[in-house]
Amino acid sequence: DTAVSQTPKYLVTQMGNDKSIKCEQNLGHDTMYWYKQDSKKFLKIMFSYNNKELIINETVPNRFSPKSPDKAHLNLHINSLELGDSAVYFCASSQEGRGIQQPQHFGDGTRLSIL
Amino acid sequence: GESVGLHLPTLSVQEGDNSIINCAYSNSASDYFIWYKQESGKGPQFIIDIRSNMDKRQGQRVTVLLNKTVKHLSLQIAATQPGDSAVYFCAEDLSSNTGKLIFGQGTTLQVKP
């Protein structure tokens, strides 16, 4: 009954490949996010979706494309992987509404390693 | 620029002592702040939050203090236990409409038995 689940947990692949990471939340939240955590543990937001609509799109290469088939899922597709894409990617979700912020709940991450 | 920082990268405390982790934020318009705990191989776990209309909030063994005058946030952990060993992050919410969180660099808390 994991609240925010990501698959796969580990992803090792060659430079130039295309890969996807999947995220699902069963909390009934209407907003989902993708974060990137680098080797120094710095966490930075990449995207957020609210009810399948893109809300936040930080300065991320257009090789990264989020897709939200429904409000419980937010997948991340990455084209032409580069060495610098190696990181841990976290999915999160929250219930936003009426301008009242709520804490974001995170999955356990996908460790992406580019060879 | 926008940033949330922590004063110490590593904090080492004796089991049973109280811990204080500090955080400085730069955006005076931020109105929501969160503390997260991240254990090795896990995602950030929500600990406690505070809104800008408050200066103190208490949870179970944890207290968050907010000083908007100097843009400072702290997390106090009472009777620190070995299970509290982790990296702690503060985060500020820049916009109530987007949920955009800016995270600090993180402080590693080490609890000595």
JSON list of C-alpha atoms in Angstrom, two decimals:
[
{"chain": "A", "resi": 1, "resn": "ASP", "atom": "CA", "xyz": [0.00, 0.00, 0.00]},
{"chain": "A", "resi": 2, "resn": "THR", "atom": "CA", "xyz": [2.88, 2.34, -0.89]},
{"chain": "A", "resi": 3, "resn": "ALA", "atom": "CA", "xyz": [1.61, 5.90, -1.29]},
{"chain": "A", "resi": 4, "resn": "VAL", "atom": "CA", "xyz": [3.93, 7.07, -4.08]},
{"chain": "A", "resi": 5, "resn": "SER", "atom": "CA", "xyz": [5.61, 4.31, -6.02]},
{"chain": "A", "resi": 6, "resn": "GLN", "atom": "CA", "xyz": [8.19, 4.56, -8.77]},
{"chain": "A", "resi": 7, "resn": "THR", "atom": "CA", "xyz": [9.52, 1.97, -11.16]},
{"chain": "A", "resi": 8, "resn": "PRO", "atom": "CA", "xyz": [12.17, 0.96, -11.75]},
{"chain": "A", "resi": 9, "resn": "LYS", "atom": "CA", "xyz": [14.19, 1.56, -8.59]},
{"chain": "A", "resi": 10, "resn": "TYR", "atom": "CA", "xyz": [17.47, 1.22, -10.51]},
{"chain": "A", "resi": 11, "resn": "LEU", "atom": "CA", "xyz": [18.08, 1.94, -14.17]},
{"chain": "A", "resi": 12, "resn": "VAL", "atom": "CA", "xyz": [21.46, 1.36, -15.80]},
{"chain": "A", "resi": 13, "resn": "THR", "atom": "CA", "xyz": [21.71, 2.14, -19.48]},
{"chain": "A", "resi": 14, "resn": "GLN", "atom": "CA", "xyz": [23.98, 3.32, -22.27]},
{"chain": "A", "resi": 15, "resn": "MET", "atom": "CA", "xyz": [24.41, 6.87, -23.38]},
{"chain": "A", "resi": 16, "resn": "GLY", "atom": "CA", "xyz": [22.10, 7.74, -26.26]},
{"chain": "A", "resi": 17, "resn": "ASN", "atom": "CA", "xyz": [19.30, 5.38, -25.23]},
{"chain": "A", "resi": 18, "resn": "ASP", "atom": "CA", "xyz": [15.70, 6.39, -24.47]},
{"chain": "A", "resi": 19, "resn": "LYS", "atom": "CA", "xyz": [14.17, 5.36, -21.17]},
{"chain": "A", "resi": 20, "resn": "SER", "atom": "CA", "xyz": [11.05, 5.92, -19.08]},
{"chain": "A", "resi": 21, "resn": "ILE", "atom": "CA", "xyz": [10.38, 6.08, -15.37]},
{"chain": "A", "resi": 22, "resn": "LYS", "atom": "CA", "xyz": [6.87, 5.47, -14.09]},
{"chain": "A", "resi": 23, "resn": "CYS", "atom": "CA", "xyz": [5.18, 6.97, -11.04]},
{"chain": "A", "resi": 24, "resn": "GLU", "atom": "CA", "xyz": [1.86, 6.21, -9.43]},
{"chain": "A", "resi": 25, "resn": "GLN", "atom": "CA", "xyz": [0.24, 7.63, -6.32]},
{"chain": "A", "resi": 26, "resn": "ASN", "atom": "CA", "xyz": [-2.73, 6.20, -4.44]},
{"chain": "A", "resi": 27, "resn": "LEU", "atom": "CA", "xyz": [-3.26, 9.16, -2.14]},
{"chain": "A", "resi": 28, "resn": "GLY", "atom": "CA", "xyz": [-5.95, 10.75, -4.26]},
{"chain": "A", "resi": 29, "resn": "HIS", "atom": "CA", "xyz": [-3.75, 13.83, -4.77]},
{"chain": "A", "resi": 30, "resn": "ASP", "atom": "CA", "xyz": [-4.31, 16.06, -7.75]},
{"chain": "A", "resi": 31, "resn": "THR", "atom": "CA", "xyz": [-0.76, 17.36, -8.21]},
{"chain": "A", "resi": 32, "resn": "MET", "atom": "CA", "xyz": [2.35, 15.36, -9.06]},
{"chain": "A", "resi": 33, "resn": "TYR", "atom": "CA", "xyz": [5.99, 16.35, -9.44]},
{"chain": "A", "resi": 34, "resn": "TRP", "atom": "CA", "xyz": [9.34, 15.19, -10.72]},
{"chain": "A", "resi": 35, "resn": "TYR", "atom": "CA", "xyz": [12.57, 16.14, -8.93]},
{"chain": "A", "resi": 36, "resn": "LYS", "atom": "CA", "xyz": [16.20, 15.45, -9.72]},
{"chain": "A", "resi": 37, "resn": "GLN", "atom": "CA", "xyz": [18.72, 14.83, -6.92]},
{"chain": "A", "resi": 38, "resn": "ASP", "atom": "CA", "xyz": [22.37, 15.09, -7.89]},
{"chain": "A", "resi": 39, "resn": "SER", "atom": "CA", "xyz": [25.39, 13.42, -6.34]},
{"chain": "A", "resi": 40, "resn": "LYS", "atom": "CA", "xyz": [25.64, 16.20, -3.73]},
{"chain": "A", "resi": 41, "resn": "LYS", "atom": "CA", "xyz": [22.08, 15.50, -2.60]},
{"chain": "A", "resi": 42, "resn": "PHE", "atom": "CA", "xyz": [20.77, 18.75, -4.07]},
{"chain": "A", "resi": 43, "resn": "LEU", "atom": "CA", "xyz": [17.07, 18.37, -4.91]},
{"chain": "A", "resi": 44, "resn": "LYS", "atom": "CA", "xyz": [15.63, 20.43, -7.73]},
{"chain": "A", "resi": 45, "resn": "ILE", "atom": "CA", "xyz": [12.13, 20.45, -9.14]},
{"chain": "A", "resi": 46, "resn": "MET", "atom": "CA", "xyz": [11.74, 19.61, -12.82]},
{"chain": "A", "resi": 47, "resn": "PHE", "atom": "CA", "xyz": [8.01, 19.44, -13.53]},
{"chain": "A", "resi": 48, "resn": "SER", "atom": "CA", "xyz": [4.63, 19.46, -11.90]},
{"chain": "A", "resi": 49, "resn": "TYR", "atom": "CA", "xyz": [1.21, 18.46, -13.18]},
{"chain": "A", "resi": 50, "resn": "ASN", "atom": "CA", "xyz": [-2.15, 19.33, -11.73]},
{"chain": "A", "resi": 51, "resn": "ASN", "atom": "CA", "xyz": [-5.05, 17.19, -12.95]},
{"chain": "A", "resi": 52, "resn": "LYS", "atom": "CA", "xyz": [-3.03, 16.21, -16.04]},
{"chain": "A", "resi": 53, "resn": "GLU", "atom": "CA", "xyz": [-2.15, 19.83, -16.83]},
{"chain": "A", "resi": 54, "resn": "LEU", "atom": "CA", "xyz": [1.48, 20.99, -16.86]},
{"chain": "A", "resi": 55, "resn": "ILE", "atom": "CA", "xyz": [2.00, 23.64, -14.17]},
{"chain": "A", "resi": 56, "resn": "ILE", "atom": "CA", "xyz": [5.75, 23.85, -13.58]},
{"chain": "A", "resi": 57, "resn": "ASN", "atom": "CA", "xyz": [8.34, 23.33, -16.29]},
{"chain": "A", "resi": 58, "resn": "GLU", "atom": "CA", "xyz": [11.74, 24.34, -15.02]},
{"chain": "A", "resi": 59, "resn": "THR", "atom": "CA", "xyz": [14.75, 24.81, -17.26]},
{"chain": "A", "resi": 60, "resn": "VAL", "atom": "CA", "xyz": [15.03, 21.19, -18.27]},
{"chain": "A", "resi": 61, "resn": "PRO", "atom": "CA", "xyz": [16.35, 19.95, -21.63]},
{"chain": "A", "resi": 62, "resn": "ASN", "atom": "CA", "xyz": [13.51, 19.06, -23.97]},
{"chain": "A", "resi": 63, "resn": "ARG", "atom": "CA", "xyz": [14.88, 15.51, -24.01]},
{"chain": "A", "resi": 64, "resn": "PHE", "atom": "CA", "xyz": [12.84, 15.17, -20.82]},
{"chain": "A", "resi": 65, "resn": "SER", "atom": "CA", "xyz": [9.13, 14.81, -21.41]},
{"chain": "A", "resi": 66, "resn": "PRO", "atom": "CA", "xyz": [6.62, 14.16, -18.63]},
{"chain": "A", "resi": 67, "resn": "LYS", "atom": "CA", "xyz": [3.34, 12.46, -19.44]},
{"chain": "A", "resi": 68, "resn": "SER", "atom": "CA", "xyz": [0.30, 12.25, -17.23]},
{"chain": "A", "resi": 69, "resn": "PRO", "atom": "CA", "xyz": [-2.33, 9.77, -18.47]},
{"chain": "A", "resi": 70, "resn": "ASP", "atom": "CA", "xyz": [-4.48, 10.47, -15.41]},
{"chain": "A", "resi": 71, "resn": "LYS", "atom": "CA", "xyz": [-4.07, 12.33, -12.17]},
{"chain": "A", "resi": 72, "resn": "ALA", "atom": "CA", "xyz": [-2.72, 9.26, -10.34]},
{"chain": "A", "resi": 73, "resn": "HIS", "atom": "CA", "xyz": [0.17, 8.76, -12.79]},
{"chain": "A", "resi": 74, "resn": "LEU", "atom": "CA", "xyz": [3.05, 10.91, -13.95]},
{"chain": "A", "resi": 75, "resn": "ASN", "atom": "CA", "xyz": [5.69, 9.26, -16.10]},
{"chain": "A", "resi": 76, "resn": "LEU", "atom": "CA", "xyz": [9.01, 10.70, -17.18]},
{"chain": "A", "resi": 77, "resn": "HIS", "atom": "CA", "xyz": [10.46, 9.87, -20.57]},
{"chain": "A", "resi": 78, "resn": "ILE", "atom": "CA", "xyz": [14.05, 10.76, -21.36]},
{"chain": "A", "resi": 79, "resn": "ASN", "atom": "CA", "xyz": [15.45, 10.71, -24.90]},
{"chain": "A", "resi": 80, "resn": "SER", "atom": "CA", "xyz": [19.07, 10.47, -25.95]},
{"chain": "A", "resi": 81, "resn": "LEU", "atom": "CA", "xyz": [20.42, 9.96, -22.45]},
{"chain": "A", "resi": 82, "resn": "GLU", "atom": "CA", "xyz": [23.62, 11.78, -21.55]},
{"chain": "A", "resi": 83, "resn": "LEU", "atom": "CA", "xyz": [26.20, 11.18, -18.84]},
{"chain": "A", "resi": 84, "resn": "GLY", "atom": "CA", "xyz": [24.96, 14.24, -16.95]},
{"chain": "A", "resi": 85, "resn": "ASP", "atom": "CA", "xyz": [21.53, 12.69, -16.60]},
{"chain": "A", "resi": 86, "resn": "SER", "atom": "CA", "xyz": [22.92, 10.29, -14.01]},
{"chain": "A", "resi": 87, "resn": "ALA", "atom": "CA", "xyz": [21.08, 11.12, -10.79]},
{"chain": "A", "resi": 88, "resn": "VAL", "atom": "CA", "xyz": [18.27, 9.99, -8.56]},
{"chain": "A", "resi": 89, "resn": "TYR", "atom": "CA", "xyz": [14.85, 11.03, -9.82]},
{"chain": "A", "resi": 90, "resn": "PHE", "atom": "CA", "xyz": [12.03, 11.44, -7.34]},
{"chain": "A", "resi": 91, "resn": "CYS", "atom": "CA", "xyz": [8.34, 11.57, -7.95]},
{"chain": "A", "resi": 92, "resn": "ALA", "atom": "CA", "xyz": [6.11, 13.36, -5.45]},
{"chain": "A", "resi": 93, "resn": "SER", "atom": "CA", "xyz": [2.46, 14.25, -5.03]},
{"chain": "A", "resi": 94, "resn": "SER", "atom": "CA", "xyz": [0.38, 16.67, -3.01]},
{"chain": "A", "resi": 95, "resn": "GLN", "atom": "CA", "xyz": [-3.15, 17.89, -2.63]},
{"chain": "A", "resi": 96, "resn": "GLU", "atom": "CA", "xyz": [-3.27, 21.51, -3.72]},
{"chain": "A", "resi": 97, "resn": "GLY", "atom": "CA", "xyz": [-6.32, 23.64, -3.59]},
{"chain": "A", "resi": 98, "resn": "ARG", "atom": "CA", "xyz": [-7.70, 27.03, -2.72]},
{"chain": "A", "resi": 99, "resn": "GLY", "atom": "CA", "xyz": [-4.17, 28.41, -2.48]},
{"chain": "A", "resi": 100, "resn": "ILE", "atom": "CA", "xyz": [-3.46, 26.40, 0.67]},
{"chain": "A", "resi": 101, "resn": "GLN", "atom": "CA", "xyz": [-0.22, 24.53, 0.40]},
{"chain": "A", "resi": 102, "resn": "GLN", "atom": "CA", "xyz": [0.08, 20.95, 1.56]},
{"chain": "A", "resi": 103, "resn": "PRO", "atom": "CA", "xyz": [3.23, 18.89, 2.02]},
{"chain": "A", "resi": 104, "resn": "GLN", "atom": "CA", "xyz": [4.51, 16.89, -0.89]},
{"chain": "A", "resi": 105, "resn": "HIS", "atom": "CA", "xyz": [4.92, 13.15, -0.42]},
{"chain": "A", "resi": 106, "resn": "PHE", "atom": "CA", "xyz": [7.84, 11.50, -2.17]},
{"chain": "A", "resi": 107, "resn": "GLY", "atom": "CA", "xyz": [8.52, 8.12, -3.67]},
{"chain": "A", "resi": 108, "resn": "ASP", "atom": "CA", "xyz": [11.75, 6.27, -2.95]},
{"chain": "A", "resi": 109, "resn": "GLY", "atom": "CA", "xyz": [13.44, 7.38, -6.14]},
{"chain": "A", "resi": 110, "resn": "THR", "atom": "CA", "xyz": [14.85, 5.90, -9.33]},
{"chain": "A", "resi": 111, "resn": "ARG", "atom": "CA", "xyz": [18.62, 5.78, -9.49]},
{"chain": "A", "resi": 112, "resn": "LEU", "atom": "CA", "xyz": [19.61, 6.36, -13.11]},
{"chain": "A", "resi": 113, "resn": "SER", "atom": "CA", "xyz": [23.17, 5.49, -14.12]},
{"chain": "A", "resi": 114, "resn": "ILE", "atom": "CA", "xyz": [24.44, 6.25, -17.61]},
{"chain": "A", "resi": 115, "resn": "LEU", "atom": "CA", "xyz": [27.38, 4.21, -18.85]},
{"chain": "B", "resi": 1, "resn": "GLY", "atom": "CA", "xyz": [18.84, 34.58, -6.32]},
{"chain": "B", "resi": 2, "resn": "GLU", "atom": "CA", "xyz": [16.43, 32.08, -4.89]},
{"chain": "B", "resi": 3, "resn": "SER", "atom": "CA", "xyz": [18.11, 29.79, -2.42]},
{"chain": "B", "resi": 4, "resn": "VAL", "atom": "CA", "xyz": [17.56, 27.99, 0.78]},
{"chain": "B", "resi": 5, "resn": "GLY", "atom": "CA", "xyz": [20.69, 27.14, 2.67]},
{"chain": "B", "resi": 6, "resn": "LEU", "atom": "CA", "xyz": [21.78, 25.40, 5.80]},
{"chain": "B", "resi": 7, "resn": "HIS", "atom": "CA", "xyz": [24.47, 26.61, 8.17]},
{"chain": "B", "resi": 8, "resn": "LEU", "atom": "CA", "xyz": [26.16, 23.25, 8.79]},
{"chain": "B", "resi": 9, "resn": "PRO", "atom": "CA", "xyz": [26.56, 20.35, 6.40]},
{"chain": "B", "resi": 10, "resn": "THR", "atom": "CA", "xyz": [27.01, 17.80, 9.23]},
{"chain": "B", "resi": 11, "resn": "LEU", "atom": "CA", "xyz": [25.76, 17.75, 12.80]},
{"chain": "B", "resi": 12, "resn": "SER", "atom": "CA", "xyz": [26.96, 15.12, 15.25]},
{"chain": "B", "resi": 13, "resn": "VAL", "atom": "CA", "xyz": [25.09, 14.65, 18.54]},
{"chain": "B", "resi": 14, "resn": "GLN", "atom": "CA", "xyz": [25.05, 12.21, 21.40]},
{"chain": "B", "resi": 15, "resn": "GLU", "atom": "CA", "xyz": [22.05, 9.93, 21.72]},
{"chain": "B", "resi": 16, "resn": "GLY", "atom": "CA", "xyz": [19.55, 11.49, 24.10]},
{"chain": "B", "resi": 17, "resn": "ASP", "atom": "CA", "xyz": [20.69, 15.06, 23.46]},
{"chain": "B", "resi": 18, "resn": "ASN", "atom": "CA", "xyz": [18.59, 17.64, 21.66]},
{"chain": "B", "resi": 19, "resn": "SER", "atom": "CA", "xyz": [19.47, 18.52, 18.06]},
{"chain": "B", "resi": 20, "resn": "ILE", "atom": "CA", "xyz": [19.01, 21.83, 16.33]},
{"chain": "B", "resi": 21, "resn": "ILE", "atom": "CA", "xyz": [19.26, 22.08, 12.55]},
{"chain": "B", "resi": 22, "resn": "ASN", "atom": "CA", "xyz": [19.24, 25.53, 11.04]},
{"chain": "B", "resi": 23, "resn": "CYS", "atom": "CA", "xyz": [18.16, 26.86, 7.69]},
{"chain": "B", "resi": 24, "resn": "ALA", "atom": "CA", "xyz": [18.32, 30.29, 6.08]},
{"chain": "B", "resi": 25, "resn": "TYR", "atom": "CA", "xyz": [16.01, 31.21, 3.23]},
{"chain": "B", "resi": 26, "resn": "SER", "atom": "CA", "xyz": [16.29, 34.13, 0.88]},
{"chain": "B", "resi": 27, "resn": "ASN", "atom": "CA", "xyz": [12.81, 34.82, -0.46]},
{"chain": "B", "resi": 28, "resn": "SER", "atom": "CA", "xyz": [10.82, 37.00, 1.92]},
{"chain": "B", "resi": 29, "resn": "ALA", "atom": "CA", "xyz": [7.65, 36.24, -0.08]},
{"chain": "B", "resi": 30, "resn": "SER", "atom": "CA", "xyz": [7.78, 32.53, 0.78]},
{"chain": "B", "resi": 31, "resn": "ASP", "atom": "CA", "xyz": [4.86, 31.65, 2.99]},
{"chain": "B", "resi": 32, "resn": "TYR", "atom": "CA", "xyz": [5.14, 27.94, 3.57]},
{"chain": "B", "resi": 33, "resn": "PHE", "atom": "CA", "xyz": [8.08, 25.92, 4.88]},
{"chain": "B", "resi": 34, "resn": "ILE", "atom": "CA", "xyz": [8.65, 22.20, 5.27]},
{"chain": "B", "resi": 35, "resn": "TRP", "atom": "CA", "xyz": [11.24, 19.99, 6.90]},
{"chain": "B", "resi": 36, "resn": "TYR", "atom": "CA", "xyz": [12.04, 16.64, 5.33]},
{"chain": "B", "resi": 37, "resn": "LYS", "atom": "CA", "xyz": [14.12, 13.69, 6.53]},
{"chain": "B", "resi": 38, "resn": "GLN", "atom": "CA", "xyz": [15.90, 11.53, 3.99]},
{"chain": "B", "resi": 39, "resn": "GLU", "atom": "CA", "xyz": [17.38, 8.18, 4.94]},
{"chain": "B", "resi": 40, "resn": "SER", "atom": "CA", "xyz": [19.84, 6.37, 2.72]},
{"chain": "B", "resi": 41, "resn": "GLY", "atom": "CA", "xyz": [18.16, 4.86, -0.32]},
{"chain": "B", "resi": 42, "resn": "LYS", "atom": "CA", "xyz": [14.82, 6.46, 0.48]},
{"chain": "B", "resi": 43, "resn": "GLY", "atom": "CA", "xyz": [12.88, 9.48, -0.62]},
{"chain": "B", "resi": 44, "resn": "PRO", "atom": "CA", "xyz": [12.41, 12.61, 1.48]},
{"chain": "B", "resi": 45, "resn": "GLN", "atom": "CA", "xyz": [9.93, 11.99, 4.28]},
{"chain": "B", "resi": 46, "resn": "PHE", "atom": "CA", "xyz": [7.72, 14.79, 5.56]},
{"chain": "B", "resi": 47, "resn": "ILE", "atom": "CA", "xyz": [8.45, 15.74, 9.19]},
{"chain": "B", "resi": 48, "resn": "ILE", "atom": "CA", "xyz": [6.69, 19.01, 9.91]},
{"chain": "B", "resi": 49, "resn": "ASP", "atom": "CA", "xyz": [5.56, 22.18, 8.17]},
{"chain": "B", "resi": 50, "resn": "ILE", "atom": "CA", "xyz": [4.84, 25.74, 9.17]},
{"chain": "B", "resi": 51, "resn": "ARG", "atom": "CA", "xyz": [3.04, 28.63, 7.51]},
{"chain": "B", "resi": 52, "resn": "SER", "atom": "CA", "xyz": [4.27, 32.19, 7.60]},
{"chain": "B", "resi": 53, "resn": "ASN", "atom": "CA", "xyz": [1.52, 33.32, 9.94]},
{"chain": "B", "resi": 54, "resn": "MET", "atom": "CA", "xyz": [3.08, 31.21, 12.69]},
{"chain": "B", "resi": 55, "resn": "ASP", "atom": "CA", "xyz": [6.46, 31.36, 14.41]},
{"chain": "B", "resi": 56, "resn": "LYS", "atom": "CA", "xyz": [6.43, 27.99, 16.13]},
{"chain": "B", "resi": 57, "resn": "ARG", "atom": "CA", "xyz": [4.89, 24.60, 15.59]},
{"chain": "B", "resi": 58, "resn": "GLN", "atom": "CA", "xyz": [5.35, 21.41, 17.55]},
{"chain": "B", "resi": 59, "resn": "GLY", "atom": "CA", "xyz": [5.05, 17.79, 16.56]},
{"chain": "B", "resi": 60, "resn": "GLN", "atom": "CA", "xyz": [6.09, 14.58, 18.20]},
{"chain": "B", "resi": 61, "resn": "ARG", "atom": "CA", "xyz": [9.63, 15.25, 19.49]},
{"chain": "B", "resi": 62, "resn": "VAL", "atom": "CA", "xyz": [10.11, 17.94, 16.85]},
{"chain": "B", "resi": 63, "resn": "THR", "atom": "CA", "xyz": [9.62, 21.69, 16.90]},
{"chain": "B", "resi": 64, "resn": "VAL", "atom": "CA", "xyz": [9.98, 24.09, 13.99]},
{"chain": "B", "resi": 65, "resn": "LEU", "atom": "CA", "xyz": [10.73, 27.75, 14.61]},
{"chain": "B", "resi": 66, "resn": "LEU", "atom": "CA", "xyz": [10.30, 30.44, 12.00]},
{"chain": "B", "resi": 67, "resn": "ASN", "atom": "CA", "xyz": [11.87, 33.87, 12.26]},
{"chain": "B", "resi": 68, "resn": "LYS", "atom": "CA", "xyz": [10.67, 35.91, 9.31]},
{"chain": "B", "resi": 69, "resn": "THR", "atom": "CA", "xyz": [12.63, 38.98, 10.35]},
{"chain": "B", "resi": 70, "resn": "VAL", "atom": "CA", "xyz": [15.93, 37.29, 9.65]},
{"chain": "B", "resi": 71, "resn": "LYS", "atom": "CA", "xyz": [14.52, 34.65, 7.29]},
{"chain": "B", "resi": 72, "resn": "HIS", "atom": "CA", "xyz": [15.60, 31.77, 9.47]},
{"chain": "B", "resi": 73, "resn": "LEU", "atom": "CA", "xyz": [14.07, 28.38, 10.07]},
{"chain": "B", "resi": 74, "resn": "SER", "atom": "CA", "xyz": [15.15, 25.75, 12.56]},
{"chain": "B", "resi": 75, "resn": "LEU", "atom": "CA", "xyz": [14.23, 22.18, 13.40]},
{"chain": "B", "resi": 76, "resn": "GLN", "atom": "CA", "xyz": [14.63, 21.00, 16.95]},
{"chain": "B", "resi": 77, "resn": "ILE", "atom": "CA", "xyz": [14.64, 17.29, 17.72]},
{"chain": "B", "resi": 78, "resn": "ALA", "atom": "CA", "xyz": [14.23, 16.34, 21.34]},
{"chain": "B", "resi": 79, "resn": "ALA", "atom": "CA", "xyz": [15.99, 13.31, 22.85]},
{"chain": "B", "resi": 80, "resn": "THR", "atom": "CA", "xyz": [17.71, 12.41, 19.58]},
{"chain": "B", "resi": 81, "resn": "GLN", "atom": "CA", "xyz": [17.72, 8.71, 18.79]},
{"chain": "B", "resi": 82, "resn": "PRO", "atom": "CA", "xyz": [19.88, 6.60, 16.46]},
{"chain": "B", "resi": 83, "resn": "GLY", "atom": "CA", "xyz": [16.89, 6.31, 14.13]},
{"chain": "B", "resi": 84, "resn": "ASP", "atom": "CA", "xyz": [17.03, 10.08, 13.65]},
{"chain": "B", "resi": 85, "resn": "SER", "atom": "CA", "xyz": [20.31, 9.74, 11.73]},
{"chain": "B", "resi": 86, "resn": "ALA", "atom": "CA", "xyz": [19.60, 11.00, 8.22]},
{"chain": "B", "resi": 87, "resn": "VAL", "atom": "CA", "xyz": [19.92, 14.01, 5.94]},
{"chain": "B", "resi": 88, "resn": "TYR", "atom": "CA", "xyz": [17.51, 16.81, 6.82]},
{"chain": "B", "resi": 89, "resn": "PHE", "atom": "CA", "xyz": [16.25, 19.31, 4.27]},
{"chain": "B", "resi": 90, "resn": "CYS", "atom": "CA", "xyz": [14.33, 22.49, 4.67]},
{"chain": "B", "resi": 91, "resn": "ALA", "atom": "CA", "xyz": [12.21, 23.67, 1.77]},
{"chain": "B", "resi": 92, "resn": "GLU", "atom": "CA", "xyz": [10.33, 26.87, 1.02]},
{"chain": "B", "resi": 93, "resn": "ASP", "atom": "CA", "xyz": [7.25, 27.20, -1.13]},
{"chain": "B", "resi": 94, "resn": "LEU", "atom": "CA", "xyz": [7.60, 30.16, -3.44]},
{"chain": "B", "resi": 95, "resn": "SER", "atom": "CA", "xyz": [4.07, 30.14, -4.74]},
{"chain": "B", "resi": 96, "resn": "SER", "atom": "CA", "xyz": [0.81, 28.97, -3.26]},
{"chain": "B", "resi": 97, "resn": "ASN", "atom": "CA", "xyz": [-0.54, 28.37, -6.75]},
{"chain": "B", "resi": 98, "resn": "THR", "atom": "CA", "xyz": [2.12, 26.04, -8.12]},
{"chain": "B", "resi": 99, "resn": "GLY", "atom": "CA", "xyz": [3.56, 24.14, -5.17]},
{"chain": "B", "resi": 100, "resn": "LYS", "atom": "CA", "xyz": [7.08, 24.95, -6.33]},
{"chain": "B", "resi": 101, "resn": "LEU", "atom": "CA", "xyz": [9.43, 23.93, -3.52]},
{"chain": "B", "resi": 102, "resn": "ILE", "atom": "CA", "xyz": [13.00, 25.16, -3.25]},
{"chain": "B", "resi": 103, "resn": "PHE", "atom": "CA", "xyz": [15.16, 22.82, -1.21]},
{"chain": "B", "resi": 104, "resn": "GLY", "atom": "CA", "xyz": [18.20, 23.63, 0.87]},
{"chain": "B", "resi": 105, "resn": "GLN", "atom": "CA", "xyz": [21.44, 21.72, 0.62]},
{"chain": "B", "resi": 106, "resn": "GLY", "atom": "CA", "xyz": [20.72, 19.35, 3.48]},
{"chain": "B", "resi": 107, "resn": "THR", "atom": "CA", "xyz": [22.31, 18.69, 6.87]},
{"chain": "B", "resi": 108, "resn": "THR", "atom": "CA", "xyz": [23.54, 15.24, 7.77]},
{"chain": "B", "resi": 109, "resn": "LEU", "atom": "CA", "xyz": [22.61, 14.36, 11.35]},
{"chain": "B", "resi": 110, "resn": "GLN", "atom": "CA", "xyz": [24.81, 11.73, 12.95]},
{"chain": "B", "resi": 111, "resn": "VAL", "atom": "CA", "xyz": [23.70, 10.30, 16.29]},
{"chain": "B", "resi": 112, "resn": "LYS", "atom": "CA", "xyz": [26.43, 8.75, 18.42]},
{"chain": "B", "resi": 113, "resn": "PRO", "atom": "CA", "xyz": [25.36, 5.95, 20.78]}
]
